[in-house]
XYZ file of C-alpha atoms in Angstrom:
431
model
C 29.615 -53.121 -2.581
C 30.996 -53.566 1.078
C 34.392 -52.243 0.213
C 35.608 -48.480 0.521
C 36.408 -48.548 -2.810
C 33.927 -50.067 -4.455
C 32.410 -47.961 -7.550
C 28.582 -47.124 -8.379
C 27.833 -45.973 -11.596
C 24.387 -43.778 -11.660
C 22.853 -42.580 -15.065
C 20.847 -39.445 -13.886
C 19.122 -37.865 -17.053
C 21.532 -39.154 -19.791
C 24.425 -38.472 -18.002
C 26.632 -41.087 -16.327
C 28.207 -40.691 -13.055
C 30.777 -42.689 -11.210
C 31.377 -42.527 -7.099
C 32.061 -44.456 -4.341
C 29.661 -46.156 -2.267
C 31.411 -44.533 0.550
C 30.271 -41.097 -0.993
C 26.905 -42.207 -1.522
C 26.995 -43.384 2.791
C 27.605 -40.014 3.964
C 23.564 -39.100 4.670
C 21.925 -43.148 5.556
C 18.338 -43.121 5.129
C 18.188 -41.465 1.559
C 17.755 -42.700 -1.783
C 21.368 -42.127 -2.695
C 22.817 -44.716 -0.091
C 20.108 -47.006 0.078
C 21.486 -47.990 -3.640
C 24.507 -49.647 -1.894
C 22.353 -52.482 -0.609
C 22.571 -55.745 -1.884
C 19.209 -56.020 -2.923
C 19.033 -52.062 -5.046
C 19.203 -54.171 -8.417
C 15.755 -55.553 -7.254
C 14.072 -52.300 -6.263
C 15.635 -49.417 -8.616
C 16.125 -49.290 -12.402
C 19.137 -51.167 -12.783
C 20.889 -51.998 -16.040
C 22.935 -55.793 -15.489
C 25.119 -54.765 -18.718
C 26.275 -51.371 -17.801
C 26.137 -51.945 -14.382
C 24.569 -48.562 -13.703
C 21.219 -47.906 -11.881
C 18.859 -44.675 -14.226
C 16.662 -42.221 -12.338
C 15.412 -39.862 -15.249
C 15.594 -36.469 -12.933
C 17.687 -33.276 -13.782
C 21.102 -33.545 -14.478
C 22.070 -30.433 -13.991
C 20.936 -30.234 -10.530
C 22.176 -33.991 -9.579
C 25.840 -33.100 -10.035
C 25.055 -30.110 -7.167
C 23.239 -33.108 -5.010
C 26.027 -35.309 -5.894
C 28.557 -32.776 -4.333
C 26.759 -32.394 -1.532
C 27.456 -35.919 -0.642
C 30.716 -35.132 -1.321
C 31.117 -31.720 1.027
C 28.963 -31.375 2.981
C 27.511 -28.632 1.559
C 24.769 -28.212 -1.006
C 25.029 -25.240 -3.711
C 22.737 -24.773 -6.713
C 23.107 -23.058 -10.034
C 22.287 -19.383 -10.015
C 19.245 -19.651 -12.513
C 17.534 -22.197 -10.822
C 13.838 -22.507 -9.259
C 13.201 -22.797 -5.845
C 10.381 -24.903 -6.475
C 12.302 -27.167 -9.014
C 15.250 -27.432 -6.441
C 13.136 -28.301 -3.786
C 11.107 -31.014 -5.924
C 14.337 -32.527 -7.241
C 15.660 -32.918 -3.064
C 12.251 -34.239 -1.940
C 13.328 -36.979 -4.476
C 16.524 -37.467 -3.323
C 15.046 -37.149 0.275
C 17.096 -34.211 1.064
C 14.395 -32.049 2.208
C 16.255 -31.238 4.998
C 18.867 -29.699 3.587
C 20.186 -26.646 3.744
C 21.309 -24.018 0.918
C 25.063 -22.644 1.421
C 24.642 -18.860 2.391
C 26.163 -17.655 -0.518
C 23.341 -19.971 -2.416
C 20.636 -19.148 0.029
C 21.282 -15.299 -0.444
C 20.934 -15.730 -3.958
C 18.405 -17.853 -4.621
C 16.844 -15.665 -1.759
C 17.054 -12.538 -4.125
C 15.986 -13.954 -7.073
C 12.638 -15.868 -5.709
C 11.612 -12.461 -3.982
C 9.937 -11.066 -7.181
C 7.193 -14.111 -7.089
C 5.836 -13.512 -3.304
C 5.703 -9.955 -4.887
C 3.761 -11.610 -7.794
C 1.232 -13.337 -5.760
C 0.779 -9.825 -3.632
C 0.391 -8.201 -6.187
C -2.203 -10.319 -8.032
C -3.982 -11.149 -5.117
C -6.658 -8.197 -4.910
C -6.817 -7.851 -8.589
C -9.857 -9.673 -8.974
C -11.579 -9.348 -5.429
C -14.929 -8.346 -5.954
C -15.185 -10.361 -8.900
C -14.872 -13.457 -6.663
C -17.200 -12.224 -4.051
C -19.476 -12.256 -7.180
C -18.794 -15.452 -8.070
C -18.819 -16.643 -4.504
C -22.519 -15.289 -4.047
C -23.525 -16.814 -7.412
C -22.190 -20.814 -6.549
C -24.705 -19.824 -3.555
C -27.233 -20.439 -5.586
C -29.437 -18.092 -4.579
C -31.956 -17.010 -7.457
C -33.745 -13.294 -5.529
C -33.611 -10.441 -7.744
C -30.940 -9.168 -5.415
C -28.529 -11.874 -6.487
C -29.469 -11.628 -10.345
C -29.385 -8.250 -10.381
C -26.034 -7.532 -8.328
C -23.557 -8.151 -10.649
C -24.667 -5.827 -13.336
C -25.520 -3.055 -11.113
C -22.608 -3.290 -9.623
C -20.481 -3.134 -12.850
C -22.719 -0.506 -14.270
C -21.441 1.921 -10.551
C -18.096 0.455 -9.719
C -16.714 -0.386 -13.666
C -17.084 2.325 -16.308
C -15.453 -0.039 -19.213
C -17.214 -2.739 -18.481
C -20.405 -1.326 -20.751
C -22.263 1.444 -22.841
C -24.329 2.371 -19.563
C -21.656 2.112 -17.280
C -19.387 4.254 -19.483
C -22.401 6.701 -19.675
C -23.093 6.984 -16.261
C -19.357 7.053 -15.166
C -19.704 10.434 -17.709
C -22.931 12.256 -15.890
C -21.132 11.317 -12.264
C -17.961 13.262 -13.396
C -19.704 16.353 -14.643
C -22.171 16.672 -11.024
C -18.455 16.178 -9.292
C -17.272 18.632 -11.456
C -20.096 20.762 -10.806
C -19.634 20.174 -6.606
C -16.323 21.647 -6.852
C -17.018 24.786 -8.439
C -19.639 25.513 -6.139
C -17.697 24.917 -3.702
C -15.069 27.104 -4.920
C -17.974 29.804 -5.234
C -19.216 29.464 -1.462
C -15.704 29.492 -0.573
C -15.402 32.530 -2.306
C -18.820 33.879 -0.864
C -17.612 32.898 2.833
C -14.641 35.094 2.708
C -16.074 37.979 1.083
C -18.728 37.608 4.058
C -16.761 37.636 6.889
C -13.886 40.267 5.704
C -16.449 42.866 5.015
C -18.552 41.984 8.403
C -15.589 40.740 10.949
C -12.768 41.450 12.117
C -10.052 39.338 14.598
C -9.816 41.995 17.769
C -5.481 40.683 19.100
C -4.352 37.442 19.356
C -6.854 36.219 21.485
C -8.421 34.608 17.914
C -12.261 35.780 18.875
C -14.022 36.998 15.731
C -16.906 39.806 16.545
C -18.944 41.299 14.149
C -18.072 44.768 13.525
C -22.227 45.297 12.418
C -25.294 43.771 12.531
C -25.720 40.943 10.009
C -26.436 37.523 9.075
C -24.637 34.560 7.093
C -26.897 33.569 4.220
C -25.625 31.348 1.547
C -26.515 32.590 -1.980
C -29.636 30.822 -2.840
C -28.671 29.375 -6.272
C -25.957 28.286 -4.898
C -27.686 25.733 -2.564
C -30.057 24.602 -4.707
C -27.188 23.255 -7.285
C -25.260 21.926 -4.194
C -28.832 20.097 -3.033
C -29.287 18.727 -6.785
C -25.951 17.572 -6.660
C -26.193 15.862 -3.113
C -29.047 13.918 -3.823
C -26.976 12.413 -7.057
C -24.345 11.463 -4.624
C -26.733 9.931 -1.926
C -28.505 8.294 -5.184
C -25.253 6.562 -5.846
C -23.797 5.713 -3.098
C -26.954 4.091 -1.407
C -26.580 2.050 -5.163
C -23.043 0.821 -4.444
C -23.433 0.340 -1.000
C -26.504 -1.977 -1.467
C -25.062 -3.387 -4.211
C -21.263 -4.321 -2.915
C -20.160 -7.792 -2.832
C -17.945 -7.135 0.536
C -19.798 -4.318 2.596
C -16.877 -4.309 5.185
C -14.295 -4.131 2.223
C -16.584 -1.014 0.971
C -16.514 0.741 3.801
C -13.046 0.370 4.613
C -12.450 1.943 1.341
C -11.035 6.016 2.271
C -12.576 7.259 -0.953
C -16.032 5.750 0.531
C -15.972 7.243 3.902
C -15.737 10.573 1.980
C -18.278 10.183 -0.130
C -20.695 8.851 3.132
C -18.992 12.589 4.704
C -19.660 14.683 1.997
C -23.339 14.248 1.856
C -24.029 15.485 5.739
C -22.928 19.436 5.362
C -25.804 20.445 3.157
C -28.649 18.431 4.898
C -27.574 19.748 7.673
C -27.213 23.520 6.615
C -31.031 22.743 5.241
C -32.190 21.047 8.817
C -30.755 24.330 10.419
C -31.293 26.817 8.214
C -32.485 29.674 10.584
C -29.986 28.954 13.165
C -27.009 28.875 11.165
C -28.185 32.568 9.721
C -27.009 33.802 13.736
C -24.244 31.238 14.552
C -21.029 31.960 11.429
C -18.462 29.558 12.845
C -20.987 26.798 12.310
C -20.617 27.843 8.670
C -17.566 27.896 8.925
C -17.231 24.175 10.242
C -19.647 22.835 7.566
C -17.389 25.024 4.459
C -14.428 23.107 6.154
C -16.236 19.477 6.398
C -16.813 20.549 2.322
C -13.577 19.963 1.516
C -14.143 15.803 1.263
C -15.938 17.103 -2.115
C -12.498 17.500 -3.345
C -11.656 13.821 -2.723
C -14.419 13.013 -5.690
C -12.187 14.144 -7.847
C -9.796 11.052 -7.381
C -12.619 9.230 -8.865
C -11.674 10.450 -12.297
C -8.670 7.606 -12.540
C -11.651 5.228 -12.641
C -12.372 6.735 -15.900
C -9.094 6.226 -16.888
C -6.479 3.034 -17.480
C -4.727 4.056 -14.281
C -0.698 4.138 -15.553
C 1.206 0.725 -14.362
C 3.823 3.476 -12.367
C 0.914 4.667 -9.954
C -0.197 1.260 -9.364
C 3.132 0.160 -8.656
C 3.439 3.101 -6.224
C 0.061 2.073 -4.765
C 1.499 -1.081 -3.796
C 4.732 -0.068 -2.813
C 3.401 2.332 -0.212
C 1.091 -0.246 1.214
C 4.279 -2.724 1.342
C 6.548 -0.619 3.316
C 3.690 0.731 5.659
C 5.749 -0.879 8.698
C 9.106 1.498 7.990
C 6.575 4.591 7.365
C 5.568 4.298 10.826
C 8.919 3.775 11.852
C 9.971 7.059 10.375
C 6.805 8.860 12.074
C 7.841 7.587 15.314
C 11.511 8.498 14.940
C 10.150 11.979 13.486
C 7.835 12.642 16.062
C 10.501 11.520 19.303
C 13.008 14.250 17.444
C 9.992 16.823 17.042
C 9.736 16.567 21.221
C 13.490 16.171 21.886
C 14.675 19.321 19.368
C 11.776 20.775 20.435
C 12.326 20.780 24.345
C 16.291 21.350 23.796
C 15.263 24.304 21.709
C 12.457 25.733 24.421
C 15.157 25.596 27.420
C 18.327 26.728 25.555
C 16.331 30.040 24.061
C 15.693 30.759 27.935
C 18.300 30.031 29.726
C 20.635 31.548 26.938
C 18.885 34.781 26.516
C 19.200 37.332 29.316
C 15.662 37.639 31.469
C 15.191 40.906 30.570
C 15.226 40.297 27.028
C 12.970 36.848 27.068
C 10.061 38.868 25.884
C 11.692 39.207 22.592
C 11.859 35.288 22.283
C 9.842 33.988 18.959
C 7.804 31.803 21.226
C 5.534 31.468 24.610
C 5.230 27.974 24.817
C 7.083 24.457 24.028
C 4.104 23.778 21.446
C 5.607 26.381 19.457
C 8.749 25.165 19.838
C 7.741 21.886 18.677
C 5.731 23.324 15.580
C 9.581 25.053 15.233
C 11.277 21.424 15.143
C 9.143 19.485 12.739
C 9.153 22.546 10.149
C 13.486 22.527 10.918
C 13.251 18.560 11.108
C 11.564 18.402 7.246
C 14.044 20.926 6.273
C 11.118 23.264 5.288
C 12.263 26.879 7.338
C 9.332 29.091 7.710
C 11.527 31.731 8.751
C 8.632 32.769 11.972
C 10.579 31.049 14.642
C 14.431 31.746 14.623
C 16.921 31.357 17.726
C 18.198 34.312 19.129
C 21.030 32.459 21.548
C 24.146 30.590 20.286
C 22.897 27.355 21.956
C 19.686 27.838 20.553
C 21.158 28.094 16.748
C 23.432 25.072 17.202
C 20.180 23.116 18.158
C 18.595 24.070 14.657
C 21.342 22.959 12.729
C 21.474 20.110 14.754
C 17.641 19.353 14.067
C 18.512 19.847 10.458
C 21.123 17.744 9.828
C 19.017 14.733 11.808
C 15.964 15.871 9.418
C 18.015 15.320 6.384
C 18.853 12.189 7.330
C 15.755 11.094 8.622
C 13.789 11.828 5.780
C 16.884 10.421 3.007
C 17.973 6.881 5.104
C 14.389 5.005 4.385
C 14.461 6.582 0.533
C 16.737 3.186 -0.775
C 14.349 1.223 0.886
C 11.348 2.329 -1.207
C 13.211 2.414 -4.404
C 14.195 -1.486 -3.798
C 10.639 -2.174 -3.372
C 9.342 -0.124 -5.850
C 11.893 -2.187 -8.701
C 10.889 -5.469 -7.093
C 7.095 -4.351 -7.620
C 7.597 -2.661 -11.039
C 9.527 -5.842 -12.424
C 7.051 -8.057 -11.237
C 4.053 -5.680 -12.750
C 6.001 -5.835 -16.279
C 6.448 -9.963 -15.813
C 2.431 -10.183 -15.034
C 1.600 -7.792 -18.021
C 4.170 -9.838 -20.980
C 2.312 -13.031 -19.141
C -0.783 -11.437 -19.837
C -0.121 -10.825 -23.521
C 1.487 -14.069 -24.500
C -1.439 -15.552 -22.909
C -4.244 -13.672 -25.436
C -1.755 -14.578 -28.461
């Protein structure tokens, strides 16, 4: 096998193929060439009769390794694995060797949907594993034996009768939050229209008679009832939680912890808060988290596979959101400056009183309303420069907001085909 022409014959998988041993030179130090030694009979399956050494690998793929000895230049079929294609060069000892870009791009596409897999299957399970975790602990206090099931019971309604019951009385006291809140909201408003009024634009409220804010009685005592559910159950899941960091890195869960201050505190200052309004004000506002509870009701719910897809989508393309925000906010100050000189240097200073604005913070409130294409209609330009800066502002808006909107809809496909792959798994799996 010394000459340039001298012919090796290789059975790969069933399938015979003939080279040189010239070919099979072209990369020393791999399988392929170390069968033109004299003594490859010896080490590798080698047939005397047929004169042809059998590996039983892939056929399919060998002709592709075969040509790369060939050109230089290693291509695969386009419905191939990654991980097969890699396995099948480690035994060539081809490791090193790199995909042709037209077979890198493709192969590239094709094996993005399982890193989305394993992303999206990765927090599936979570606190089920800090479960298990704390359980191969070995640790027998009623803590540990009792975690688990409380925890279901608060965290999963489906997972039993008690949970699904309790899941049902926590929905009808958030239920009942809201509409009280919608009643002291009411309340509030009635208050202060009938017993303030706003004296200019200098934004002070003064009471127009003697009086004091008192919150209807019934009213607090259902909010009170209602809080001390809330504090009930959250000082349950919070003592309870496999991953206290995880818990209270949870949005939802800082609102709940929120939500439970304003009426202890409207209790703990009860006779000041009769002579100072705008603290009941502030506490009304800090209500609002009591709207948040409602998001709990998808618990109670199979949450559609869309929303979680969108779920995960958002948190993949976090990065280009705040992208966007920064481009969005430098265009908010640079429209918004352009905007704030041009109106006053166009306009003639005797008429610059009759400008829609007295400051650039207006002017930049002006640009991100023009930037999202939204138009209030309470800030227009009264100077020709000033006019070609809005359209300016929202013609960059339009394309601000409409560049990043392929991006999201090639991630959300890529997440969405990967949900349906994991959910036909799932179901060949129980049949």
């Amino acid at each position: 096998m010394d000459g340039s022409k001298e012919k090796i014959i290789l059975n790969v998988g069933g399938i015979r193929h003939e080279t040189y041993c010239s070919t099979l030179r072209t990369f020393p130090g791999t399988k392929l060439c170390r069968l033109t030694e004299p003594q490859a009979s010896t080490i590798y399956d080698y047939n005397p009769v047929t004169k042809e050494f059998f590996f039983d690998r892939s056929a399919q793929l060998f002709g592709y390794v075969l040509s790369y000895y060939r050109t230089k230049h290693l291509h695969c079929p386009a419905d191939t694995c990654r991980s097969i294609l890699e396995e099948e060069l480690a035994f060539w000892e081809l490791s090193d060797a790199q995909l042709a870009p037209c077979c890198w791009l493709k192969l590239s596409n094709k094996d993005s949907q399982p890193e989305e897999f394993n992303v999206w299957d990765e927090n599936e399970h979570a606190d089920d594993q800090c479960l298990i975790v704390q359980l191969e602990r070995r640790d027998f206090s009623w803590r540990a034996r009792w975690q688990p099931k409380i925890w279901s019971i608060f965290e999963k309604p489906f997972s039993s009768l008690s949970a699904k019951c309790l899941a049902v009385v926590s929905l009808l006291f958030i239920i009942g939050i809201v509409i009280i809140f919608c009643e002291e909201t009411k309340a509030q408003y009635e208050y202060f229209a009938v017993n303030f009024t706003i004296f200019g634009h200098s934004d002070v409220i003064q009471s127009t008679h003697e009086s004091y804010y008192q919150q209807e009685p019934y009213l607090l005592h259902l909010e009170v009832f209602c809080v001390l559910w809330f504090t009930f159950e959250f000082s349950m899941r919070f003592f309870f939680c496999p991953d206290k960091k995880k818990f209270l890195r949870n949005p939802l869960n800082v609102a709940d912890f929120l939500s439970l201050f304003p009426v202890y505190i409207e209790l703990f200052t009860a006779g000041q808060i009769q002579k100072m309004p705008n603290l009941a004000l502030w506490l009304g506002f800090v209500r609002v988290v009591y709207l948040f509870k409602l998001l709990k009701i998808f618990k109670l719910i199979e949450t559609p596979l869309i929303l979680r897809v969108l779920s995960y989508t958002l948190k993949s393309i976090i990065r280009e959101i705040c992208i966007l925000l920064m481009i969005l906010a430098f265009e908010t100050l640079f429209f918004g400056s352009l905007f704030f000189y041009g109106e006053l240097l166009g306009v003639h200073p005797s008429y610059r009183g009759d400008l829609h604005f007295t400051d650039i913070i207006i002017c930049f409130w002006w640009a991100l309303i023009t930037l999202t294409t939204v138009g209030y209609g309470d800030i227009i330009p009264l100077t020709t420069f000033g006019q070609v800066m809005a359209a300016f502002a929202a013609i960059f808006g339009m394309l601000t907001i409409i560049i990043p909107i392929p991006i999201f809809l090639v991630k959300f496909k890529g997440y969405y085909a990967t949900a349906i792959t994991k959910q036909k798994l799932k179901m060949s799996k129980k049949q």
